[in-house]
Structure formats: C-alpha cells, structure tokens
CSV table of C-alpha atoms and ligand atoms in Angstrom, one decimal:
chain,number,residue,atom,x,y,z
A,1,UNK,CA,160.2,88.8,59.9
A,2,UNK,CA,158.6,91.9,61.3
A,3,UNK,CA,157.8,94.7,58.9
A,4,UNK,CA,159.8,97.9,59.0
A,5,UNK,CA,158.0,101.2,58.7
A,6,UNK,CA,158.8,103.3,55.6
A,7,UNK,CA,158.9,106.3,57.9
A,8,UNK,CA,161.9,104.7,59.8
A,9,UNK,CA,163.6,104.0,56.4
A,10,UNK,CA,163.4,107.7,55.7
A,11,UNK,CA,164.1,109.1,59.2
A,12,UNK,CA,166.7,106.6,60.4
A,13,UNK,CA,168.2,105.5,57.0
A,14,UNK,CA,171.6,104.7,58.4
A,15,UNK,CA,170.2,102.0,60.6
A,16,UNK,CA,168.9,100.0,57.6
A,17,UNK,CA,171.3,100.6,54.7
A,18,UNK,CA,172.6,97.3,53.3
A,19,UNK,CA,170.3,95.3,55.6
A,20,UNK,CA,167.5,92.9,54.6
A,21,UNK,CA,164.1,94.4,55.5
A,22,UNK,CA,160.5,93.6,55.1
A,23,UNK,CA,157.9,96.2,54.3
A,24,UNK,CA,154.1,95.8,53.9
A,25,UNK,CA,151.8,98.2,52.2
A,26,UNK,CA,149.9,99.2,49.1
A,27,UNK,CA,151.0,99.8,45.5
A,28,UNK,CA,150.8,103.4,44.3
A,29,UNK,CA,152.3,102.8,40.9
A,30,UNK,CA,154.0,100.1,38.9
A,31,UNK,CA,156.3,100.3,35.9
A,32,UNK,CA,157.9,97.4,34.3
A,33,UNK,CA,159.9,96.3,31.3
A,34,UNK,CA,160.8,92.8,30.0
A,35,UNK,CA,163.3,92.0,32.7
A,36,UNK,CA,162.7,94.3,35.7
A,37,UNK,CA,160.3,96.8,37.2
A,38,UNK,CA,159.6,99.4,39.9
A,39,UNK,CA,156.9,99.6,42.5
A,40,UNK,CA,156.1,102.7,44.4
A,41,UNK,CA,154.9,101.4,47.8
A,42,UNK,CA,153.2,103.4,50.5
A,43,UNK,CA,152.7,101.8,53.9
A,44,UNK,CA,150.8,104.6,55.5
A,45,UNK,CA,153.5,105.4,58.0
A,46,UNK,CA,155.0,108.2,55.9
A,47,UNK,CA,153.9,110.6,53.3
A,48,UNK,CA,156.5,109.5,50.8
A,49,UNK,CA,156.7,106.1,49.0
A,50,UNK,CA,159.4,103.5,49.0
A,51,UNK,CA,160.8,102.5,45.6
A,52,UNK,CA,161.0,98.8,45.2
A,53,UNK,CA,163.0,97.2,42.3
A,54,UNK,CA,162.1,93.7,41.2
A,55,UNK,CA,163.5,91.6,38.4
A,56,UNK,CA,162.9,88.4,36.4
A,57,UNK,CA,164.9,86.4,39.0
A,58,UNK,CA,161.7,86.4,41.1
A,59,UNK,CA,159.5,83.4,40.3
A,60,UNK,CA,156.4,85.5,40.3
A,61,UNK,CA,157.9,88.2,38.1
A,62,UNK,CA,155.0,87.9,35.6
A,63,UNK,CA,152.5,88.4,38.4
A,64,UNK,CA,154.3,91.5,39.6
A,65,UNK,CA,154.3,93.2,36.2
A,66,UNK,CA,150.5,92.9,36.3
A,67,UNK,CA,150.1,94.5,39.8
A,68,UNK,CA,147.3,97.1,40.0
A,69,UNK,CA,147.0,100.4,42.0
A,70,UNK,CA,146.1,99.8,45.6
A,71,UNK,CA,147.1,96.1,45.6
A,72,UNK,CA,148.5,95.0,49.0
A,73,UNK,CA,151.9,93.4,49.1
A,74,UNK,CA,154.5,92.2,51.5
A,75,UNK,CA,158.1,92.7,50.3
A,76,UNK,CA,161.4,91.4,51.5
A,77,UNK,CA,164.7,92.7,50.1
A,78,UNK,CA,168.0,94.5,50.4
A,79,UNK,CA,167.7,98.2,51.3
A,80,UNK,CA,170.4,100.1,49.4
A,81,UNK,CA,171.5,103.7,48.7
A,82,UNK,CA,171.0,105.0,45.2
A,83,UNK,CA,173.7,107.5,44.4
A,84,UNK,CA,172.5,110.3,42.1
A,85,UNK,CA,169.0,109.0,41.6
A,86,UNK,CA,165.7,110.9,42.3
A,87,UNK,CA,165.0,108.8,45.4
A,88,UNK,CA,167.8,108.5,48.0
A,89,UNK,CA,167.4,104.7,48.4
A,90,UNK,CA,165.4,101.7,47.2
A,91,UNK,CA,164.6,98.1,48.1
A,92,UNK,CA,165.9,95.4,45.9
A,93,UNK,CA,163.2,92.8,46.3
A,94,UNK,CA,164.1,89.2,47.0
A,95,UNK,CA,160.5,88.2,47.6
A,96,UNK,CA,157.2,89.9,46.9
A,97,UNK,CA,154.0,88.4,48.1
A,98,UNK,CA,150.9,89.7,46.5
A,99,UNK,CA,148.3,89.6,49.3
A,100,UNK,CA,145.4,91.1,47.4
A,101,UNK,CA,145.5,92.1,43.7
A,102,UNK,CA,143.2,95.1,43.7
A,103,UNK,CA,140.4,95.0,41.2
A,104,UNK,CA,141.1,97.0,38.0
A,105,UNK,CA,137.8,98.9,38.7
A,106,UNK,CA,139.7,100.8,41.5
A,107,UNK,CA,138.1,104.2,40.9
A,108,UNK,CA,140.9,106.6,41.7
A,109,UNK,CA,143.0,106.8,38.6
A,110,UNK,CA,145.3,109.6,37.4
A,111,UNK,CA,142.8,111.1,35.1
A,112,UNK,CA,140.0,111.6,37.6
A,113,UNK,CA,141.2,113.2,40.8
A,114,UNK,CA,139.1,116.4,41.2
A,115,UNK,CA,138.2,117.1,44.8
A,116,UNK,CA,134.5,116.9,43.9
A,117,UNK,CA,135.0,113.4,42.5
A,118,UNK,CA,137.1,112.3,45.4
A,119,UNK,CA,134.3,113.3,47.8
A,120,UNK,CA,132.2,110.6,46.2
A,121,UNK,CA,135.1,108.2,47.1
A,122,UNK,CA,135.5,109.3,50.7
A,123,UNK,CA,136.3,105.7,51.7
A,124,UNK,CA,139.2,105.6,49.3
A,125,UNK,CA,140.5,109.2,49.2
A,126,UNK,CA,142.8,108.9,52.2
A,127,UNK,CA,145.1,106.8,49.9
A,128,UNK,CA,145.8,109.8,47.7
A,129,UNK,CA,148.7,112.2,48.2
A,130,UNK,CA,146.4,115.2,49.0
A,131,UNK,CA,144.3,113.4,51.6
A,132,UNK,CA,147.2,111.6,53.0
A,133,UNK,CA,148.8,115.0,53.7
A,134,UNK,CA,145.6,116.6,55.0
A,135,UNK,CA,144.6,113.9,57.4
A,136,UNK,CA,148.1,113.4,58.8
A,137,UNK,CA,148.3,117.1,59.4
A,138,UNK,CA,144.8,116.8,61.1
A,139,UNK,CA,146.2,114.2,63.5
A,140,UNK,CA,149.4,116.1,64.2
A,141,UNK,CA,147.5,119.4,64.8
A,142,UNK,CA,145.0,117.7,67.2
A,143,UNK,CA,147.9,116.4,69.2
A,144,UNK,CA,149.6,119.8,69.3
A,145,UNK,CA,146.4,121.3,70.5
A,146,UNK,CA,146.2,119.0,73.4
A,147,UNK,CA,149.9,119.5,74.0
A,148,UNK,CA,149.6,123.3,74.1
A,149,UNK,CA,146.8,123.2,76.7
A,150,UNK,CA,148.3,120.4,78.8
A,151,UNK,CA,151.7,122.2,78.9
A,152,UNK,CA,150.0,125.4,80.0
A,153,UNK,CA,148.0,124.0,82.9
A,154,UNK,CA,144.6,123.5,81.3
A,155,UNK,CA,142.3,120.7,82.3
A,156,UNK,CA,140.7,118.7,79.5
A,157,UNK,CA,136.9,118.4,80.0
A,158,UNK,CA,134.5,116.2,78.1
A,159,UNK,CA,131.4,118.2,78.0
A,160,UNK,CA,128.2,116.4,77.1
A,161,UNK,CA,127.0,115.7,73.5
A,162,UNK,CA,123.4,115.4,74.6
A,163,UNK,CA,122.2,118.6,76.2
A,164,UNK,CA,119.3,120.8,77.1
A,165,UNK,CA,121.4,123.9,77.5
A,166,UNK,CA,121.0,126.7,74.9
A,167,UNK,CA,124.4,128.2,74.1
A,168,UNK,CA,124.5,129.3,70.5
A,169,UNK,CA,120.7,129.2,69.8
A,170,UNK,CA,118.4,126.3,70.1
A,171,UNK,CA,117.2,126.8,66.6
A,172,UNK,CA,120.6,125.6,65.4
A,173,UNK,CA,120.7,122.5,67.5
A,174,UNK,CA,119.7,119.1,66.2
A,175,UNK,CA,116.8,117.7,68.2
A,176,UNK,CA,117.1,114.3,69.9
A,177,UNK,CA,114.2,112.1,70.6
A,178,UNK,CA,113.1,108.5,71.0
A,179,UNK,CA,109.5,109.4,70.3
A,180,UNK,CA,108.1,107.3,67.4
A,181,UNK,CA,108.1,109.8,64.5
A,182,UNK,CA,106.0,107.4,62.4
A,183,UNK,CA,103.1,108.0,64.7
A,184,UNK,CA,101.3,111.2,65.9
A,185,UNK,CA,103.4,112.8,68.6
A,186,UNK,CA,101.9,112.9,72.2
A,187,UNK,CA,100.5,116.3,72.9
A,188,UNK,CA,99.9,118.5,76.0
A,189,UNK,CA,98.2,121.8,75.6
A,190,UNK,CA,98.6,121.6,71.9
A,191,UNK,CA,102.4,121.2,72.1
A,192,UNK,CA,104.6,118.1,71.8
A,193,UNK,CA,104.6,116.4,75.3
A,194,UNK,CA,108.3,115.9,75.8
A,195,UNK,CA,107.7,114.5,79.3
A,196,UNK,CA,107.0,111.3,77.5
A,197,UNK,CA,110.4,111.4,75.7
A,198,UNK,CA,113.5,109.6,77.0
A,199,UNK,CA,114.8,112.4,79.1
A,200,UNK,CA,111.5,113.7,80.2
A,201,UNK,CA,112.1,117.0,78.4
A,202,UNK,CA,113.2,118.2,75.0
A,203,UNK,CA,116.8,117.4,74.4
A,204,UNK,CA,119.3,118.4,71.7
A,205,UNK,CA,122.7,117.5,70.4
A,206,UNK,CA,125.3,120.1,71.5
A,207,UNK,CA,126.2,123.1,69.4
A,208,UNK,CA,128.8,124.2,71.9
A,209,UNK,CA,130.3,122.9,75.1
A,210,UNK,CA,131.0,126.4,76.4
A,211,UNK,CA,128.4,126.6,79.2
A,212,UNK,CA,129.5,123.4,80.8
A,213,UNK,CA,133.1,124.4,80.2
A,214,UNK,CA,132.5,127.5,82.2
A,215,UNK,CA,131.4,125.4,85.2
A,216,UNK,CA,134.7,123.6,85.1
A,217,UNK,CA,136.7,126.8,84.6
A,218,UNK,CA,135.4,128.0,88.0
A,219,UNK,CA,136.8,124.8,89.6
A,220,UNK,CA,140.0,124.3,87.6
A,221,UNK,CA,140.9,127.9,86.5
A,222,UNK,CA,141.7,126.9,83.0
A,223,UNK,CA,140.0,124.2,81.0
A,224,UNK,CA,139.5,123.2,77.4
A,225,UNK,CA,137.2,121.0,75.4
A,226,UNK,CA,137.9,119.2,72.1
A,227,UNK,CA,135.0,117.4,70.6
A,228,UNK,CA,132.3,117.0,68.0
A,229,UNK,CA,129.9,119.9,67.6
A,230,UNK,CA,126.6,119.8,65.6
A,231,UNK,CA,124.6,122.5,64.1
A,232,UNK,CA,121.5,122.1,62.0
A,233,UNK,CA,122.0,125.3,60.0
A,234,UNK,CA,121.1,124.9,56.3
A,235,UNK,CA,124.4,126.5,55.1
A,236,UNK,CA,125.8,125.4,51.9
A,237,UNK,CA,129.2,127.2,51.9
A,238,UNK,CA,132.8,126.1,51.7
A,239,UNK,CA,133.3,126.8,55.4
A,240,UNK,CA,130.2,125.3,57.1
A,241,UNK,CA,129.4,121.7,58.0
A,242,UNK,CA,126.7,120.3,60.2
A,243,UNK,CA,129.2,118.3,62.1
A,244,UNK,CA,132.5,119.8,63.0
A,245,UNK,CA,135.1,119.6,65.8
A,246,UNK,CA,135.5,122.5,68.2
A,247,UNK,CA,138.1,123.4,70.8
A,248,UNK,CA,136.7,125.5,73.5
A,249,UNK,CA,139.1,126.8,76.2
A,250,UNK,CA,137.7,128.8,79.1
A,251,UNK,CA,139.9,130.8,81.4
A,252,UNK,CA,139.2,132.3,84.8
A,253,UNK,CA,140.5,135.7,85.8
A,254,UNK,CA,141.1,136.6,82.2
A,255,UNK,CA,139.7,139.6,80.2
A,256,UNK,CA,139.3,140.2,76.5
A,257,UNK,CA,142.8,141.5,75.9
A,258,UNK,CA,144.4,138.5,77.7
A,259,UNK,CA,142.2,136.2,75.8
A,260,UNK,CA,143.5,137.6,72.5
A,261,UNK,CA,147.1,137.0,73.8
A,262,UNK,CA,146.2,133.4,74.5
A,263,UNK,CA,144.5,132.9,71.1
A,264,UNK,CA,147.5,134.3,69.3
A,265,UNK,CA,150.0,132.3,71.3
A,266,UNK,CA,148.0,129.1,70.9
A,267,UNK,CA,147.6,129.5,67.1
A,268,UNK,CA,151.3,130.1,66.6
A,269,UNK,CA,152.1,127.0,68.7
A,270,UNK,CA,149.9,124.7,66.6
A,271,UNK,CA,151.1,126.1,63.3
A,272,UNK,CA,154.8,125.8,64.4
A,273,UNK,CA,154.2,122.2,65.5
A,274,UNK,CA,152.7,121.3,62.1
A,275,UNK,CA,155.5,123.0,60.2
A,276,UNK,CA,158.1,121.1,62.2
A,277,UNK,CA,156.4,117.7,62.3
A,278,UNK,CA,154.9,117.5,58.8
A,279,UNK,CA,157.6,119.0,56.5
A,280,UNK,CA,156.8,116.6,53.6
A,281,UNK,CA,153.0,117.2,53.9
A,282,UNK,CA,153.4,121.0,54.1
A,283,UNK,CA,155.8,121.0,51.1
A,284,UNK,CA,153.3,119.0,49.1
A,285,UNK,CA,150.4,121.4,50.0
A,286,UNK,CA,152.5,124.4,49.2
A,287,UNK,CA,153.3,122.9,45.7
A,288,UNK,CA,150.0,121.4,44.8
A,289,UNK,CA,147.3,123.0,46.9
A,290,UNK,CA,148.2,126.6,47.8
A,291,UNK,CA,151.3,128.2,46.4
A,292,UNK,CA,153.2,130.2,49.1
A,293,UNK,CA,151.7,128.3,52.0
A,294,UNK,CA,154.9,127.8,53.8
A,295,UNK,CA,155.8,131.5,53.6
A,296,UNK,CA,152.3,132.4,54.8
A,297,UNK,CA,152.6,130.1,57.8
A,298,UNK,CA,156.1,131.3,58.6
A,299,UNK,CA,155.0,134.9,58.4
A,300,UNK,CA,152.2,134.2,60.9
A,301,UNK,CA,154.7,132.9,63.4
A,302,UNK,CA,156.6,136.2,63.2
A,303,UNK,CA,153.7,138.6,63.1
A,304,UNK,CA,151.7,140.4,65.7
A,305,UNK,CA,148.0,140.0,64.9
A,306,UNK,CA,146.1,143.2,64.2
A,307,UNK,CA,143.4,144.1,66.8
A,308,UNK,CA,140.6,146.1,65.4
A,309,UNK,CA,137.3,147.3,66.8
A,310,UNK,CA,134.3,146.2,64.8
A,311,UNK,CA,133.4,149.9,64.3
A,312,UNK,CA,136.9,150.5,62.8
A,313,UNK,CA,136.5,147.4,60.6
A,314,UNK,CA,133.3,148.9,59.2
A,315,UNK,CA,135.0,152.3,58.7
A,316,UNK,CA,137.7,150.5,56.7
A,317,UNK,CA,135.1,148.6,54.6
A,318,UNK,CA,133.1,151.7,53.9
A,319,UNK,CA,136.2,153.6,52.8
A,320,UNK,CA,137.2,150.8,50.4
A,321,UNK,CA,137.0,151.9,46.8
A,322,UNK,CA,134.7,149.0,45.7
A,323,UNK,CA,131.1,147.7,45.4
A,324,UNK,CA,129.9,145.3,48.0
A,325,UNK,CA,127.3,142.6,47.5
A,326,UNK,CA,126.3,143.2,51.2
A,327,UNK,CA,126.7,146.8,52.3
A,328,UNK,CA,128.9,146.9,55.5
A,329,UNK,CA,126.8,148.2,58.5
A,330,UNK,CA,127.9,149.4,61.9
A,331,UNK,CA,125.2,147.2,63.5
A,332,UNK,CA,125.8,144.2,61.3
A,333,UNK,CA,127.8,141.1,60.9
A,334,UNK,CA,130.8,140.7,58.6
A,335,UNK,CA,130.0,139.0,55.3
A,336,UNK,CA,132.5,136.6,53.7
A,337,UNK,CA,133.6,139.4,51.2
A,338,UNK,CA,134.2,141.7,54.2
A,339,UNK,CA,136.3,139.2,56.0
A,340,UNK,CA,138.3,138.6,52.9
A,341,UNK,CA,138.9,142.3,52.3
A,342,UNK,CA,140.0,142.9,55.9
A,343,UNK,CA,142.5,139.9,56.0
A,344,UNK,CA,143.9,140.8,52.6
A,345,UNK,CA,144.2,144.5,53.6
A,346,UNK,CA,146.3,143.6,56.7
A,347,UNK,CA,147.8,140.5,54.9
A,348,UNK,CA,147.4,138.2,57.9
A,349,UNK,CA,145.2,137.3,60.8
A,350,UNK,CA,143.0,140.0,62.3
A,351,UNK,CA,141.1,140.2,65.6
A,352,UNK,CA,137.8,142.0,65.2
A,353,UNK,CA,136.5,142.9,68.7
A,354,UNK,CA,133.8,144.8,70.5
A,355,UNK,CA,130.8,143.8,68.4
A,356,UNK,CA,127.3,145.2,68.3
A,357,UNK,CA,125.4,143.4,71.0
A,358,UNK,CA,122.3,142.7,69.0
A,359,UNK,CA,124.1,140.2,66.7
A,360,UNK,CA,126.0,138.4,69.4
A,361,UNK,CA,125.2,135.9,72.1
A,362,UNK,CA,123.5,136.7,75.5
A,363,UNK,CA,126.4,135.5,77.6
A,364,UNK,CA,128.9,138.1,76.3
A,365,UNK,CA,130.0,140.9,78.5
A,366,UNK,CA,128.2,144.1,77.8
A,367,UNK,CA,130.6,147.0,77.4
A,368,UNK,CA,130.2,150.3,79.2
A,369,UNK,CA,128.8,152.0,76.0
A,370,UNK,CA,125.7,149.8,76.5
A,371,UNK,CA,125.9,149.0,72.7
A,372,UNK,CA,128.7,146.6,72.2
A,373,UNK,CA,129.9,143.4,73.8
A,374,UNK,CA,133.4,142.2,74.6
A,375,UNK,CA,133.4,139.6,71.8
A,376,UNK,CA,136.3,138.9,69.5
A,377,UNK,CA,136.5,136.9,66.2
A,378,UNK,CA,139.8,136.0,64.7
A,379,UNK,CA,139.7,136.3,60.9
A,380,UNK,CA,142.3,134.7,58.7
A,381,UNK,CA,142.8,134.8,54.9
A,382,UNK,CA,140.9,131.9,53.2
A,383,UNK,CA,139.1,130.2,56.1
A,384,UNK,CA,137.5,133.5,57.4
A,385,UNK,CA,136.4,133.3,61.1
A,386,UNK,CA,138.4,130.5,62.7
A,387,UNK,CA,137.9,131.6,66.3
A,388,UNK,CA,135.0,133.2,68.1
A,389,UNK,CA,135.2,134.2,71.7
A,390,UNK,CA,134.3,136.7,74.3
A,391,UNK,CA,134.7,137.9,77.8
A,392,UNK,CA,131.6,136.5,79.6
A,393,UNK,CA,129.1,138.6,81.5
A,394,UNK,CA,130.0,137.9,85.1
A,395,UNK,CA,127.3,140.0,86.7
A,396,UNK,CA,124.2,138.0,87.7
A,397,UNK,CA,121.7,140.8,87.2
A,398,UNK,CA,123.1,142.0,83.9
A,399,UNK,CA,123.2,138.4,82.6
A,400,UNK,CA,119.6,137.8,83.6
A,401,UNK,CA,118.5,141.0,81.9
A,402,UNK,CA,120.4,140.1,78.7
A,403,UNK,CA,118.8,136.7,78.7
A,404,UNK,CA,115.3,138.2,79.1
A,405,UNK,CA,116.0,140.7,76.3
A,406,UNK,CA,117.1,137.9,74.0
A,407,UNK,CA,114.3,135.5,75.0
A,408,UNK,CA,116.5,132.9,76.5
A,409,UNK,CA,114.7,130.9,79.2
A,410,UNK,CA,116.5,131.4,82.5
A,411,UNK,CA,115.0,128.5,84.5
A,412,UNK,CA,116.7,125.7,82.6
A,413,UNK,CA,120.0,127.6,82.9
A,414,UNK,CA,119.8,128.1,86.7
A,415,UNK,CA,123.1,126.2,87.0
A,416,UNK,CA,124.8,128.5,84.6
A,417,UNK,CA,123.5,131.6,86.5
A,418,UNK,CA,124.7,130.0,89.8
A,419,UNK,CA,128.3,130.6,88.6
A,420,UNK,CA,127.6,134.3,89.0
A,421,UNK,CA,126.4,133.8,92.6
A,422,UNK,CA,129.2,131.4,93.8
A,423,UNK,CA,132.6,132.9,93.1
A,424,UNK,CA,132.0,134.9,90.0
A,425,UNK,CA,135.1,136.2,88.2
A,426,UNK,CA,136.0,138.0,85.1
A,427,UNK,CA,136.5,135.1,82.7
A,428,UNK,CA,136.8,134.6,78.9
A,429,UNK,CA,136.9,131.8,76.4
A,430,UNK,CA,136.8,131.1,72.7
A,431,UNK,CA,135.9,128.4,70.3
A,432,UNK,CA,138.2,127.3,67.5
A,433,UNK,CA,136.7,125.5,64.5
A,434,UNK,CA,139.1,122.7,64.0
A,435,UNK,CA,138.3,122.3,60.3
A,436,UNK,CA,138.6,126.0,59.7
A,437,UNK,CA,142.1,125.8,61.2
A,438,UNK,CA,143.0,122.9,59.0
A,439,UNK,CA,141.8,124.8,55.9
A,440,UNK,CA,144.1,127.6,57.0
A,441,UNK,CA,147.1,125.3,57.6
A,442,UNK,CA,146.7,123.1,54.5
A,443,UNK,CA,145.4,125.8,52.1
A,444,UNK,CA,142.5,123.5,51.2
A,445,UNK,CA,139.6,125.6,50.0
A,446,UNK,CA,136.6,123.5,51.0
A,447,UNK,CA,135.8,122.3,54.5
A,448,UNK,CA,134.5,119.1,53.0
A,449,UNK,CA,138.1,118.2,52.2
A,450,UNK,CA,139.6,118.5,55.7
A,451,UNK,CA,137.1,116.3,57.6
A,452,UNK,CA,137.1,112.5,56.9
A,453,UNK,CA,133.3,112.2,56.3
A,454,UNK,CA,131.7,115.6,55.8
A,455,UNK,CA,128.1,116.1,56.9
A,456,UNK,CA,126.5,118.9,55.0
A,457,UNK,CA,122.9,119.7,53.9
A,458,UNK,CA,121.6,116.9,51.7
A,459,UNK,CA,124.8,114.9,52.2
A,460,UNK,CA,125.2,112.1,54.7
A,461,UNK,CA,126.9,109.6,52.5
A,462,UNK,CA,129.1,106.9,54.0
B,501,4AD,O1,131.4,131.5,66.8
B,501,4AD,P1,130.9,130.2,67.3
B,501,4AD,O2,129.4,129.9,67.1
B,501,4AD,O3,131.1,130.3,68.9
B,501,4AD,C1,130.7,129.4,69.9
B,501,4AD,O4,130.2,128.3,69.7
B,501,4AD,C2,131.2,129.8,71.2
B,501,4AD,N1,130.4,129.0,72.2
B,501,4AD,C3,132.6,129.6,71.4
B,501,4AD,C4,133.2,129.9,72.8
B,501,4AD,O5,133.3,131.1,73.0
B,501,4AD,N2,133.5,128.9,73.6
B,501,4AD,O6,131.8,129.0,66.9
B,501,4AD,C5,133.1,128.9,67.2
B,501,4AD,C6,133.9,128.5,65.9
B,501,4AD,C7,133.8,129.5,64.8
B,501,4AD,O7,134.7,130.6,64.9
B,501,4AD,C8,134.1,128.6,63.6
B,501,4AD,O8,135.5,128.5,63.5
B,501,4AD,C9,133.6,127.3,64.0
B,501,4AD,O9,133.4,127.3,65.4
B,501,4AD,N3,132.2,127.0,63.4
B,501,4AD,C10,132.1,126.1,62.4
B,501,4AD,N4,132.9,125.4,61.7
B,501,4AD,C11,132.4,124.6,60.7
B,501,4AD,N5,131.1,124.6,60.4
B,501,4AD,C12,130.2,125.3,61.1
B,501,4AD,N6,128.9,125.3,60.8
B,501,4AD,C13,130.7,126.2,62.1
B,501,4AD,N7,130.1,127.0,63.0
B,501,4AD,C14,131.1,127.5,63.8
B,502,MG,MG1,131.1,133.1,65.6
C-alpha cells in the first residue's frame, strides 16, 4: 500500500474518513498504558502531527510501548473522526512496523530546546516544531518570490558565484585561489602573482550579483537574481552571516520612487502568500516565537510604507528624548539602535532614502545637491535593513568620476561602463536579504535560526 501524506489527511479529510490508510514517518511522542497507547507521528508533509492509537491486540504492542522519539515507523490503520476530542481525527492502527528504533541518546529532548543548543544540533533541529515552521516558511517564501517576479514579467538570471567584479567592496569578498597556500606564494614586483592562479587573475566569491544583473536588465528590461551571496565581514551580530541568500531585481526605465513602489508591492505579495499558505506555521510562530506576529504581518499588508529622507531620519533621531550609544550624524550610517527607534516610531516598515554619498556605493546616482545619492534602504522592526537599493548612475562621465573618487579600478569594469555607452537608461534595483526577510516573517530573533546551516565568524560546523 502506498503511504498517504498527513497533509492530505488534514486538507482533504473527507476523502479518507473510515478508510484504511498507511502513513510513514517519525515518532514525536509516545504515551502508553497497560492496554493501549498514543503515538504522535509527523511525516514531514505537514506542520501538525497525526495521532495514532494502538492497543494490545497488536502482536508487537510491547515493542510499541517502548518506542523512542524520532523512531521511524510505518503504520496501517483505520482513519476515523474523533468527535469532541482535541484532534479532529486519529488513526486506529492495525499494523505498526518499527523500521528504526531511535537510540535513546537522541539529543533533542523536552528539557533542552534553547535555540543556542539547537544550533549545535543543526542536523536534527529541522525535526522540531520551531524549525519545521521556519524552514517550511522559507521554502514557501522562496517560491512566492519567484512567482512574484515571473508573474510580473521579470527574467530570472543566474549571475556568477565566481567573479572579479567589485560591487560592494572587494575587502568584503572571499578570495578564491588554487595557489598552494602551504608554500610561499609566487611573487611579481613584490605582490602575489595571480597570473599563475587558476583564472590568471585574482578572483573572488561574489558579494552581489548586481553588476551582472544590470547587464541583463539592459537586454530584458526587468530581471531578478536569487542566489547565495558571500561576505567575509567579521560581524558577530544577530543579523549578519558570511553566507546568505539575496534576491536582486534590476529594472530598466525605473527611478527611485518607482523602485520603492515595487519593493513595497513585492514585500506585501510575499508576506500575503506566506500568511495564506502557511497558516499553521504562522500561528505557531505567533504563539511561541513572537506574540502579535499575525497582526503585525496583516498590518503590513494594509499599510503604506513611510518614505523618509536620510536627513529627516537624523532630525528625528536628534529630537528623540534619549541617549544614544552612537550619536546620529547627518553624514553617517544608521546604527541598529537608530533603525529600531525609527521603525518603532512609525510602527512599521520605513524607507530611508537619499543617503550621504560618502557612505554609499560608487554606482548610485548622484543627486543634484552633489552630496546625496538616490539610495534607499527599507527598515523593518526586528530585522533592521532588509532591502538596500538605489537608482544607478546612468551617466558615463559621472560614473567614472565617482569610481575614481572612491578608488574603484575602472579597467576591470569596462563592461559595466559599456552599459552607459550602449543604450543607457534610468534604471534602479535593490537587494533583499532573504534571511532578514525570514526573520521578519517568522519573528525569529537570530539570523542563525532561519538558515539551515549558518556560516558566521568562527563557525562552519556541519
Ligand atoms: O545593502 P547591500 O550590501 O546591497 C547590495 O548588495 C546591493 N548590490 C543590492 C542591489 O542594489 N542590488 O545588501 C542587500 C541586502 C541588505 O539589505 C541585507 O538585507 C542583506 O542584503 N545583507 C545581509 N544579510 C545577511 N548577512 C549579511 N552579512 C548581509 N549583508 C547584507
Ligand atoms: Mg545596505
């Protein structure tokens, strides 16, 4: 007999009531008395468990009373309604095959389930309720992201992981080499001679697909990327990892205001999709991870995001009646405490736009004031900056002069500059940190708990 998915038992209950079904999965809990017992089985297809009732009529009744957490079993039985009980239905077992009795050393037991501990059990934590919810939401959100762009005429581009292009600063990129690091490196004029390396020049692992994305935007009009992104920054915070996933749309004939419209529409689409498709998971996160989550997400769907100039954000911070660890500066970045204050002040997502040019990237459009660039960050409560984007400098001469000012080598990026010679257009794009989005949607407070195997400074376990 083929196994039925527990998800179908929940979603299409009527099709199965009073039928014999087989399910296969893992034991979450077992309780038993002298003559009967209950197993909570999870088969991975659904957030909720299926209750299985077994009794002494089964020849392996004794064996079943000794089942351990995470044992794998295959069960056949009669699927019946349970009027007035906590669960709407249960399976009355006629046969239970214990495929693997999990060792009693199984480390995840009720008494030790802190997120810190579970990070040390990253290979087993997807079996817990929290991580089952988080990682199913991750999957559903990823699909909704593709869906949004595909439905809106964007072309999906796979930008390279290995690159020599400097987008967000080469200092933050991981270096890639096949030179033998156990031996002295080949030198030329006192510098490492990368002509002897595999690509004949120094190569990196990408910290952004944007520059390549822009080349495709000038061919397809609207494109997006969705892929792994690596940064070597030594940041030990709850919102940084060295490996994360980024979504980078790039849109031709689109200015900063239109970009914000797209960001807002896109974020609402993804949040709505998750609310609709993961009701059990969101309800769990609301109850056990972040109280008021559902209300927060619903509010987002019905709100208009605030749009604030960086200068006005600093004014607001300076006026606040409180002491800062980092004094807000007109020429400076926003610290975590500032982001928190601003999003709490407006009680929702806030676009901060028109940033001082000196703290932003070379490719951003210089505003007519000569001091700010047409950049925009979307700040949300909890996760902080989830999207960073800008209108791009479309003028060849201005771009070259910004690159020179900021010490960005122009020669290797001749192809990026070519875009300003052959059909330049006003265009914009943004990057969404997928894990930051997931923190926002699930209410999880640490980025390490929304990515399957987090890579952070001093941690590359598993
Ligand atoms: O602001 P960032 O550095 O912007 C870019 O990379 C642009 N090239 C994007 C573009 O315009 N196409 O990064 C974009 C987003 C941030 O807003 C944040 O959500 C996420 O990527 N991010 C990180 N997430 C986790 N860990 C890190 N170390 C991150 N650094 C950035
Ligand atoms: Mg940024």
